[in-house]
Structures are given as structure tokens and as C-alpha cells.
CSV table of C-alpha atoms and ligand atoms in Angstrom, one decimal:
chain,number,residue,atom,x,y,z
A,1,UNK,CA,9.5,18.8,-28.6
A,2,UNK,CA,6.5,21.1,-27.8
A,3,UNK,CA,3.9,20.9,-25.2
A,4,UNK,CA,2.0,19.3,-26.8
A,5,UNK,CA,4.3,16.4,-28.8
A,6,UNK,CA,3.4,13.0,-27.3
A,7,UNK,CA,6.1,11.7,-25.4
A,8,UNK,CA,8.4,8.8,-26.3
A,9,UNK,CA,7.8,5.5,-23.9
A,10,UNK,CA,9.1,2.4,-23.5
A,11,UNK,CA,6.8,-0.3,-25.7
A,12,UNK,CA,6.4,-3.6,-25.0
A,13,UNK,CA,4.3,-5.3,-27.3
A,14,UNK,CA,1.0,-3.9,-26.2
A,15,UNK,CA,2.0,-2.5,-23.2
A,16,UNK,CA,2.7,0.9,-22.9
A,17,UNK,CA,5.2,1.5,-20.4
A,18,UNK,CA,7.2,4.5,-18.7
A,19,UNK,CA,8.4,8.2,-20.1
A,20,UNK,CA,11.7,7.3,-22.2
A,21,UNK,CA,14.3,8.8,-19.5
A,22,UNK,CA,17.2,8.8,-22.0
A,23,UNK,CA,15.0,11.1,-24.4
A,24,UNK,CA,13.1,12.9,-21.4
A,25,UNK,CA,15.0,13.6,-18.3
A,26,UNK,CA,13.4,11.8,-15.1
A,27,UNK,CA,12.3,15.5,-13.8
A,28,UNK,CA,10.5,16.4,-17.0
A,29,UNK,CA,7.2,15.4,-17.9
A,30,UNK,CA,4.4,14.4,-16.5
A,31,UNK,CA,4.1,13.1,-12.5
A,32,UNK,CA,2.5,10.2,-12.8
A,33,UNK,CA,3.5,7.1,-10.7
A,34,UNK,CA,7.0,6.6,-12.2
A,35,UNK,CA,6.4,8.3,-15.2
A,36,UNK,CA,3.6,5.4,-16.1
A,37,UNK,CA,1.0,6.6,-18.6
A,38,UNK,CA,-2.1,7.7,-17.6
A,39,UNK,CA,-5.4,5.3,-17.0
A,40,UNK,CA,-7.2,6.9,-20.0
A,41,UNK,CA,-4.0,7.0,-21.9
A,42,UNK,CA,-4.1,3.4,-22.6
A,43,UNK,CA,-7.0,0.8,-23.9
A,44,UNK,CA,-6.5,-1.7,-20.7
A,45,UNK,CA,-4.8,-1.8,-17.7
A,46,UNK,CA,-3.5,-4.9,-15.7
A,47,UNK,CA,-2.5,-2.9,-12.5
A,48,UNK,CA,-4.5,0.7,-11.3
A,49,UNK,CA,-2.0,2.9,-9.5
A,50,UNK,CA,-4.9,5.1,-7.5
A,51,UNK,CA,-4.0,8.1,-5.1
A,52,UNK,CA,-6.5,8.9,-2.1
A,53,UNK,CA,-5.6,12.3,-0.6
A,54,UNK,CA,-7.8,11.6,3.2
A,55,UNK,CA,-6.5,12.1,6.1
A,56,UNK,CA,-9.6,13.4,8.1
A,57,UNK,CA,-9.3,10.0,10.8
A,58,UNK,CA,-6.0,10.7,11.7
A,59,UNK,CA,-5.4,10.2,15.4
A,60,UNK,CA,-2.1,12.2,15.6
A,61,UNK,CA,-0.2,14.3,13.2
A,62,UNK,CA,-2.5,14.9,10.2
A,63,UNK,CA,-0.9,15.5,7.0
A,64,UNK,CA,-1.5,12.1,4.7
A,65,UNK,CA,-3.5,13.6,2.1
A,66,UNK,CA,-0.7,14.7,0.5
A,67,UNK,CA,1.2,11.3,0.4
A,68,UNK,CA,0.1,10.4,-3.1
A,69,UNK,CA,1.5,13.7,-5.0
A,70,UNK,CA,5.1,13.0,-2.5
A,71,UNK,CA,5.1,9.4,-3.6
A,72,UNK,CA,4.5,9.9,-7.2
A,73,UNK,CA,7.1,12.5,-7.3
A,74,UNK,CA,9.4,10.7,-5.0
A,75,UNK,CA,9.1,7.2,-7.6
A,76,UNK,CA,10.7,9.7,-11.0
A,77,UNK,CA,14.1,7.0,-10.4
A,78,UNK,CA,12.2,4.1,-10.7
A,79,UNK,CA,14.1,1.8,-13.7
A,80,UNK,CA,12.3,-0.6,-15.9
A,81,UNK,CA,13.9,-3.9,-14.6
A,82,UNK,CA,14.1,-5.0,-11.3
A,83,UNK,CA,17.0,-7.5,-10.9
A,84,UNK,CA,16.1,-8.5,-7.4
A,85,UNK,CA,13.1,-10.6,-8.3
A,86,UNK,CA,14.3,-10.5,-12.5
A,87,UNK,CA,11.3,-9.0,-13.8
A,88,UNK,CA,10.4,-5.9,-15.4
A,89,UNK,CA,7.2,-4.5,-14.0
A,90,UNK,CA,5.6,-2.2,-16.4
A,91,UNK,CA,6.3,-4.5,-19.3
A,92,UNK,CA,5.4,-7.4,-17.8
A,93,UNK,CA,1.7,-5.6,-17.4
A,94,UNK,CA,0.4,-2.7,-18.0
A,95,UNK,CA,0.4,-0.5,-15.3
A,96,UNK,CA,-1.6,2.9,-15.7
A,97,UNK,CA,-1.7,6.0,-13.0
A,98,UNK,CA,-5.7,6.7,-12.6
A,99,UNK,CA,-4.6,10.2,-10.6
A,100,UNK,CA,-5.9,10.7,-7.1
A,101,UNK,CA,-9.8,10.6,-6.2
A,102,UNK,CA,-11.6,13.4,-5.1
A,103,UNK,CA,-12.9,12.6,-1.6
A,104,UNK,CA,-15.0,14.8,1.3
A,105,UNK,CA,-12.4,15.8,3.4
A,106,UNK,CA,-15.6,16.5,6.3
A,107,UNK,CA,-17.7,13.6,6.2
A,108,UNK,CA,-15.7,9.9,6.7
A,109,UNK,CA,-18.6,7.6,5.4
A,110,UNK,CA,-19.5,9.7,2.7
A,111,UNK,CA,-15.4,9.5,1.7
A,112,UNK,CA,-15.4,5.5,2.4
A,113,UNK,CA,-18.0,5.3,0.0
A,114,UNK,CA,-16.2,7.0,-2.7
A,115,UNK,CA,-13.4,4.8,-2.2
A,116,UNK,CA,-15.6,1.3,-2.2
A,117,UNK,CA,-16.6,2.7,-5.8
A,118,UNK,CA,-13.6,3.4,-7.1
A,119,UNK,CA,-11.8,0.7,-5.6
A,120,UNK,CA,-15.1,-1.5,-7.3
A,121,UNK,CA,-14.9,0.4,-10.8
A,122,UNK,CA,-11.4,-0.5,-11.2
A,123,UNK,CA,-12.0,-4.1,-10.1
A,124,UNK,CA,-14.5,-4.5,-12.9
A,125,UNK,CA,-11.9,-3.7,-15.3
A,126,UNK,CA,-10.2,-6.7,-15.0
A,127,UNK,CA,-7.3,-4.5,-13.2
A,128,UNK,CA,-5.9,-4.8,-9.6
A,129,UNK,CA,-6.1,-2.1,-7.7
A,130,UNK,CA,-2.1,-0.4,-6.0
A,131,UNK,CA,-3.8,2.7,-3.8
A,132,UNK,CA,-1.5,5.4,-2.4
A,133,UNK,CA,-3.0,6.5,1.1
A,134,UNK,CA,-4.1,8.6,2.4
A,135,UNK,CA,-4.6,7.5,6.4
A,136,UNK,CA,-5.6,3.7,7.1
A,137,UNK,CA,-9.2,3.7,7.0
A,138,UNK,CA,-8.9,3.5,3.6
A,139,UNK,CA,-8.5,0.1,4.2
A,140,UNK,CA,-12.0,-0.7,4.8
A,141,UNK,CA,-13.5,0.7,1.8
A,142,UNK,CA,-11.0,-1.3,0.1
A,143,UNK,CA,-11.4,-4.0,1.7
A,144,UNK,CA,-15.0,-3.9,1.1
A,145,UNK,CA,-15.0,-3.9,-2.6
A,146,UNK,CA,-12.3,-6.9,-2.7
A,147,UNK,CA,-14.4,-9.3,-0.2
A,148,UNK,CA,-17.4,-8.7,-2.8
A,149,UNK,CA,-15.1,-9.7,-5.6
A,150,UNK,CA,-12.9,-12.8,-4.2
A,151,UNK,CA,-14.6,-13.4,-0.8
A,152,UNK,CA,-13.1,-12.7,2.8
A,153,UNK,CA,-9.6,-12.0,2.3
A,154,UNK,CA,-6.5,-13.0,3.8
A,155,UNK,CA,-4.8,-9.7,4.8
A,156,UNK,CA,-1.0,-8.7,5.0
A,157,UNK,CA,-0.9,-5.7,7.3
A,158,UNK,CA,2.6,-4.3,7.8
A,159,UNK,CA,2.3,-1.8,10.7
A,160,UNK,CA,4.2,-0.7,13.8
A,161,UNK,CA,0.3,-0.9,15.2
A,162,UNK,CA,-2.3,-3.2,15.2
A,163,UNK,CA,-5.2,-1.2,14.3
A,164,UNK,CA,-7.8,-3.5,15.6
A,165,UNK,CA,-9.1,-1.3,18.2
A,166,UNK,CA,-13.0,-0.5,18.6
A,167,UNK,CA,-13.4,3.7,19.0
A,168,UNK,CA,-11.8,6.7,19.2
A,169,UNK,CA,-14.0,9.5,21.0
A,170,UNK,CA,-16.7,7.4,20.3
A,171,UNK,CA,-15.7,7.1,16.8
A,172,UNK,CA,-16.2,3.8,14.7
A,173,UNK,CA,-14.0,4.8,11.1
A,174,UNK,CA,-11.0,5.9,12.6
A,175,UNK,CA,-7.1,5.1,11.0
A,176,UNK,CA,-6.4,3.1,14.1
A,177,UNK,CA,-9.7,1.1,14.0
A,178,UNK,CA,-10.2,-0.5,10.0
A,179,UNK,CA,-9.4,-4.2,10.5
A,180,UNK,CA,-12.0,-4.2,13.8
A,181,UNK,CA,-14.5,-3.0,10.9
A,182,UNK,CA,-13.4,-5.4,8.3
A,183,UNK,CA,-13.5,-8.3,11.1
A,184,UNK,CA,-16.7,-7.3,11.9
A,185,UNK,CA,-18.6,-6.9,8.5
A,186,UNK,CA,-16.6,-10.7,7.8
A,187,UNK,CA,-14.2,-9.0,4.8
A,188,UNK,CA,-11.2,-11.1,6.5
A,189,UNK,CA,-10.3,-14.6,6.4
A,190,UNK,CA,-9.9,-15.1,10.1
A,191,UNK,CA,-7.5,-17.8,9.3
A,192,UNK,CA,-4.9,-16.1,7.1
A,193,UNK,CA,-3.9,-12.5,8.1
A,194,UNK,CA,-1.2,-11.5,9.8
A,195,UNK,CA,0.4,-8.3,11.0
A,196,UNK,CA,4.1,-7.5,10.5
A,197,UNK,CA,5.7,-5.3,12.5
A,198,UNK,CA,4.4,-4.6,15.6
A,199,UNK,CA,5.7,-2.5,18.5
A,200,UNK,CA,5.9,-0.1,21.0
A,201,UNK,CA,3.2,0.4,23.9
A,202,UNK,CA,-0.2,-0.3,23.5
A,203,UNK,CA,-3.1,0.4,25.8
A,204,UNK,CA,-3.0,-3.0,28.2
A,205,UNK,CA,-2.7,-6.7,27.6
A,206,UNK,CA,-5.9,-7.2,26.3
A,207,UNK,CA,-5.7,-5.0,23.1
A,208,UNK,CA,-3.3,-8.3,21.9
A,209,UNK,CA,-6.4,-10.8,23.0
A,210,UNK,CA,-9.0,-9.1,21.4
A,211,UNK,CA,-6.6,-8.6,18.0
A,212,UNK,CA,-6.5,-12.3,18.0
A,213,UNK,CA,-9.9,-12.9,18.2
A,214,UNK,CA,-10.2,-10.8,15.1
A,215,UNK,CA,-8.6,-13.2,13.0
A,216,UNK,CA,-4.6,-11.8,13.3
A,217,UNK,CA,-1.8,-13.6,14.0
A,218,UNK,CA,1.6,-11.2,14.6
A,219,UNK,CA,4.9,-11.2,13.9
A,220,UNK,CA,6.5,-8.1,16.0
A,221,UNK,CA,9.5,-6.0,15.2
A,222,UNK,CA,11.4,-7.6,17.8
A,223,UNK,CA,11.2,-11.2,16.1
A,224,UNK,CA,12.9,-9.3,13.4
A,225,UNK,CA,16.4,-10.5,14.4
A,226,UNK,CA,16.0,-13.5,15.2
A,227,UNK,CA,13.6,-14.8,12.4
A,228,UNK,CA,15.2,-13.1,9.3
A,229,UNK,CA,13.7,-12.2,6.3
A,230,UNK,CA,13.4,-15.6,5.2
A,231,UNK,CA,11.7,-16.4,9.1
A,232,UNK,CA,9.2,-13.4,7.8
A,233,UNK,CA,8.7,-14.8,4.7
A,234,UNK,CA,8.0,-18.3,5.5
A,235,UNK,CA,5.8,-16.9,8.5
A,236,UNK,CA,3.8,-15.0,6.0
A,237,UNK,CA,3.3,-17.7,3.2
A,238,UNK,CA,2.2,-20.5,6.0
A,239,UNK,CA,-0.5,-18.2,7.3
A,240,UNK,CA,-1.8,-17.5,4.1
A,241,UNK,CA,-1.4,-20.0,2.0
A,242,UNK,CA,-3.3,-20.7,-1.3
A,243,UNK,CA,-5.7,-17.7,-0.4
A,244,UNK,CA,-6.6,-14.5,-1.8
A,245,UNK,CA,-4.1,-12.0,-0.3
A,246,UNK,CA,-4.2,-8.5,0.3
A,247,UNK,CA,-1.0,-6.2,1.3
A,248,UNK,CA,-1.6,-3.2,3.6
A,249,UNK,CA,1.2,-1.6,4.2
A,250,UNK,CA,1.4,1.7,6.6
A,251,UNK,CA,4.7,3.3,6.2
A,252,UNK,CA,5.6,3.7,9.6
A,253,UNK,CA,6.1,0.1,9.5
A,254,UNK,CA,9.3,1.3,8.7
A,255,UNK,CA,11.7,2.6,11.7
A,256,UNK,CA,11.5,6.7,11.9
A,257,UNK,CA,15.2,6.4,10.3
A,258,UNK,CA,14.0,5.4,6.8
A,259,UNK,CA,10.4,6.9,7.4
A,260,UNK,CA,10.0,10.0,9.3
A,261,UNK,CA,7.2,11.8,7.2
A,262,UNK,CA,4.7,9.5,9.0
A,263,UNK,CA,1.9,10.1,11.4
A,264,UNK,CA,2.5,8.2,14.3
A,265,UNK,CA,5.6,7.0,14.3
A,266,UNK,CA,7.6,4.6,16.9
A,267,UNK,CA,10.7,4.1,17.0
A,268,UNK,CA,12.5,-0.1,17.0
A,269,UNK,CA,11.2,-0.4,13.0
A,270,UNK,CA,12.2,-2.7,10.3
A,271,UNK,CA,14.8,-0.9,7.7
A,272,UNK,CA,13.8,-0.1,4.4
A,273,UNK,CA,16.1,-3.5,3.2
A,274,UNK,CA,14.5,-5.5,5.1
A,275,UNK,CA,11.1,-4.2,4.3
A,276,UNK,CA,11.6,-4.6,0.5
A,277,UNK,CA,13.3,-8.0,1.1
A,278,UNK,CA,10.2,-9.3,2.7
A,279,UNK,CA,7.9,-7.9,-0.5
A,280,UNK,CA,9.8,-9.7,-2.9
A,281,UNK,CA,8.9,-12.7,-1.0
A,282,UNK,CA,5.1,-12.0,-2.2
A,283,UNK,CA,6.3,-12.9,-5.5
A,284,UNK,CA,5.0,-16.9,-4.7
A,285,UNK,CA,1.8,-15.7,-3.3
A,286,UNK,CA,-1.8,-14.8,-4.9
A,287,UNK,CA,-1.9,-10.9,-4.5
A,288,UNK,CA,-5.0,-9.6,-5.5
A,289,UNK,CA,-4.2,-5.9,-4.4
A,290,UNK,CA,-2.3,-3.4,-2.2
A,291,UNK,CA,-2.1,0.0,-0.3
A,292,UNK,CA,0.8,2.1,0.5
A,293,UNK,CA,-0.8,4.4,3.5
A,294,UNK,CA,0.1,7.1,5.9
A,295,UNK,CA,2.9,9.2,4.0
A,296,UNK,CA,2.8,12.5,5.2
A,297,UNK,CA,5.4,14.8,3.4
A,298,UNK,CA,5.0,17.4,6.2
A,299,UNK,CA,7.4,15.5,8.0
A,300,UNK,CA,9.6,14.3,5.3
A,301,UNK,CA,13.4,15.0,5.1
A,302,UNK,CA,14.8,14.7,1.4
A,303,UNK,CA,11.9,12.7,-0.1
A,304,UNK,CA,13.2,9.6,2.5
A,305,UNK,CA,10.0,9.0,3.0
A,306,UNK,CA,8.8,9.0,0.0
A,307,UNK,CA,11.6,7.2,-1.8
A,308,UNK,CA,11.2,4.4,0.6
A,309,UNK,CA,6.9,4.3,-0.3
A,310,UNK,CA,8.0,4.5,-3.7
A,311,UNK,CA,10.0,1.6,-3.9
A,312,UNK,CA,7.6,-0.5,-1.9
A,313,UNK,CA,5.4,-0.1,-4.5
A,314,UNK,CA,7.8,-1.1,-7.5
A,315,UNK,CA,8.4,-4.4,-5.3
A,316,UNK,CA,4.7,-4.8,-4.7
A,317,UNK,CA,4.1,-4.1,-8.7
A,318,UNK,CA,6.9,-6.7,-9.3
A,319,UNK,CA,5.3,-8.8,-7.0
A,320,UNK,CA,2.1,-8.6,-9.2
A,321,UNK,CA,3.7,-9.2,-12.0
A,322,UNK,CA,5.3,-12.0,-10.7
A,323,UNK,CA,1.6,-13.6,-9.6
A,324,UNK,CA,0.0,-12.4,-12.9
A,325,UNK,CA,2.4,-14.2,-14.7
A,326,UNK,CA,1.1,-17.6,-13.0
A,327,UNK,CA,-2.5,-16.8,-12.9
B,401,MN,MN1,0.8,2.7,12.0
B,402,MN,MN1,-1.9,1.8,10.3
């Protein structure tokens, strides 16, 4: 092979799936999103994978931009079939990496805007959209262009933190503030989101009151034990039911064992088991998108980090499949 000789893929009818590892080794070739083709590389996609290197609204250790490169590099394992929920993702759809966006790293609305577009360009596609964060504000944007599409949205927010709070230093678009926003401008179905997740200290009693009057309903880390996966599960697909859903997922979900290269992280997390257990229980519902947020390599140790993100996203692209499949 040269340079420039196309590589060999995995074909699936007309879907055009990942780099051929037994011709090309998994740390050859390109670094897309587990060695997926590129967006303009194929006629159609089903799924957009799209990185958003922002992390100018961090609160706390900055660093997030460079999550979508780590995650893409850290997802080079990832095999066509997934035998915990039987299907095999980029066969089953096409699934195309659209590279990362170029935002203003100095002005946030001007970057939020960028995002709504995108996030709308891809929409009009036909495609769902999987964006790898980035910080959390990204969820506004996003969830901007989705409520114009489908209406408000029932939202899945896995996050050790609520982020439902008003201002920070006076600021509105902050990572710790975009489901306040999204309440506000009526991009959520008050009646169907839900954080998973939750823990350590927050400021007083009231931040939990006003999150509620947002439209959230929480199940915390420390329900973990007693509820189960399945407890999660069946939590998650009574609040949402029939509607539209939406996964956010912020890594530090995850306890700072299986997810140190994080921001803000807090110690009392679910494991990265449990976490991907609870995806694949997404398979039954109507997921119209997903974000993968606040990786920052900085902090990383041996790509944990970023293995764990990577594989959150091969359940939540199984989980797509899955629901594509139905629709
Ligand atoms: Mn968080
Ligand atoms: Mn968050």
C-alpha cells in the first residue's frame, strides 16, 4: 500500500463501515472515530460523529477541547459487533466521522452559534447527530437545533452535577448552567428528563428545588446500590416514555477511578460497567441524539478516560442502531 491506496473497509451492503483491522493494524490509518470513514467519504450518513474542541466555560480545570482528538484515538479497539445488545453498529447504519468544528475559543455565543448550525446542518441530512465535547454548554446549542426539529425534548443527563444553576460571575452560558437555559427558552419536556448520577455537595437545599422546577427528576449515585441497573433502567424509560429522547452524558458521571481526565470530578461515581449497562438499556427508547462531554486528556492516565468515553459511545451508536431499526 501507498499513501495514497484507499484503504480496505468492512462493506455492508451500502454501508461503508470501519478500516479492515486484519489488513490495517488498529494504530494505522486514519483517526477517525473508530476508524469510521469520513462524512464526505460516503454518499449518506445515518449517524454524524461530530467533535467540538470548547472549553472556554469551564468553571474548574480547563482542558476539554481536546477530548474529541483523545476519544477518537482512545475508540482504535472498537470491534464491529457488539454482543451485549447483538448488533453491529456501523453496519447496521452508516456511521461517518464529520471531524471536529472550528469554534471561537473567546466569544461563547458566537461558539454556541456555530454549534446550533452544525448541529442543524447535520439534522437536515436525515442523520442524527453523536457530538464529542467539548465542556457542557454545548448542550444548549444542541439542544436548540433538536427542539426546532422534534419539539421540546425529553433529556437524559448523566452527571455527577446538576447543571441547572442560573450564573456564574454574572455569567448566563456557563458548563454548569445549560439545562437552566434550555428550561428557560422551553427546549425541554418538563415532564420527561431526568438526571443520573448525582452527588457530592452542592451550594444549599434549594439548588435541588429550583432543579425540579426545571423539569428534572433525579436519580443520585447513592440509589445506585440499591436500585440496580435494571432500577436505573426502568427509572429512566417510565420518565420518558414514548418521547423524543436526548442523552447527555458528562464523563465525570463516572467515579474519578474509571474517569480521572475530567474537569470537575467527585468522587462516590457509577463504574464504567454500570455506566454502559444502563446505555444498553436505551436500546427500547426513541434516541434522537447524544453528547459525550467534558473529557479532558490533561488529566488522563493510560487513555482510561478516554477508553471509557469511547465505549460510551459504541453503546450509545448501538443504541441508535437499535432505535433506527424500529423507526
Ligand atoms: Mn459534571
Ligand atoms: Mn456537566
Amino acid at each position: 500500500m501507498t499513501p495514497d491506496t484507499p484503504l480496505p473497509r468492512l462493506v455492508s451492503g451500502d454501508v461503508v463501515g470501519q478500516v479492515d483491522a486484519t489488513v490495517v493494524p488498529r494504530y494505522a490509518g486514519a483517526a477517525t472515530f473508530a476508524r469510521l470513514p469520513r462524512w464526505d467519504e460516503v454518499e449518506r450518513a445515518d449517524v454524524v460523529v461530530l467533535g467540538v474542541p470548547f472549553d472556554t466555560s469551564v468553571s474548574y480545570r480547563p482542558g476539554a477541547r481536546f477530548g474529541p482528538t483523545h476519544i477518537r484515538e482512545s475508540s482504535r479497539l472498537l470491534r464491529p459487533y457488539n454482543p451485549a445488545q447483538d448488533v453491529e453498529p456501523f453496519a447496521a447504519q452508516q456511521v461517518a466521522d464529520a471531524g471536529d468544528l472550528g469554534v471561537n475559543p473567546f466569544v461563547i455565543e458566537e461558539a454556541l452559534a456555530a454549534v446550533e448550525a452544525a448541529a442543524r446542518a447535520v439534522h437536515a441530512t436525515g442523520a442524527r447527530l453523536l457530538t464529542l465535547g467539548g465542556d457542557h454548554t454545548i448542550a444548549l446549542p444542541n439542544l436548540r437545533a433538536l427542539a426546532a426539529r422534534h419539539g421540546p425534548i425529553a433529556v437524559v443527563h448523566f452527571d455527577a452535577h446538576l447543571d441547572t444553576w442560573d450564573t456564574y460571575f454574572g455569567a448566563e452560558y456557563t458548563h454548569g448552567t445549560p439545562f437552566r437555559r434550555a428550561s428557560e427558552e422551553g427546549l425541554l419536556d418538563r415532564d420527561g428528563c431526568l438526571h443520573v448520577g448525582i452527588r457530592g455537595p452542592l451550594y444549599s437545599p434549594a439548588d435541588l428545588g429550583e432543579d425540579g422546577d426545571q423539569g428534572f427528576r433525579i436519580v443520585s449515585a447513592v440509589e445506585m446500590d440499591d436500585l440496580g441497573v435494571a432500577g436505573v433502567v426502568q427509572r429512566i424509560r417510565e420518565r420518558v416514555g414514548s418521547r423524543p429522547v436526548y442523552v447527555s452524558l458528562d464523563i465525570d458521571v463516572l467515579d474519578p477511578a474509571f474517569a480521572p481526565g475530567t474537569g470537575t470530578p467527585e468522587a462516590g461515581g457509577l463504574t464504567s460497567r454500570e455506566l454502559l449497562a444502563i446505555l444498553r438499556g436505551l436500546a427500547s427508547v426513541d434516541l434522537v441524539g447524544a453528547e459525550i462531554v467534558e473529557v479532558a486528556p490533561a488529566y488522563d492516565h493510560a487513555q482510561v478516560t478516554g477508553i471509557a468515553a469511547a465505549h460510551v459511545a459504541y453503546e450509545l451508536l448501538s443504541a441508535m442502531a437499535a432505535s433506527g431499526a424500529r423507526a
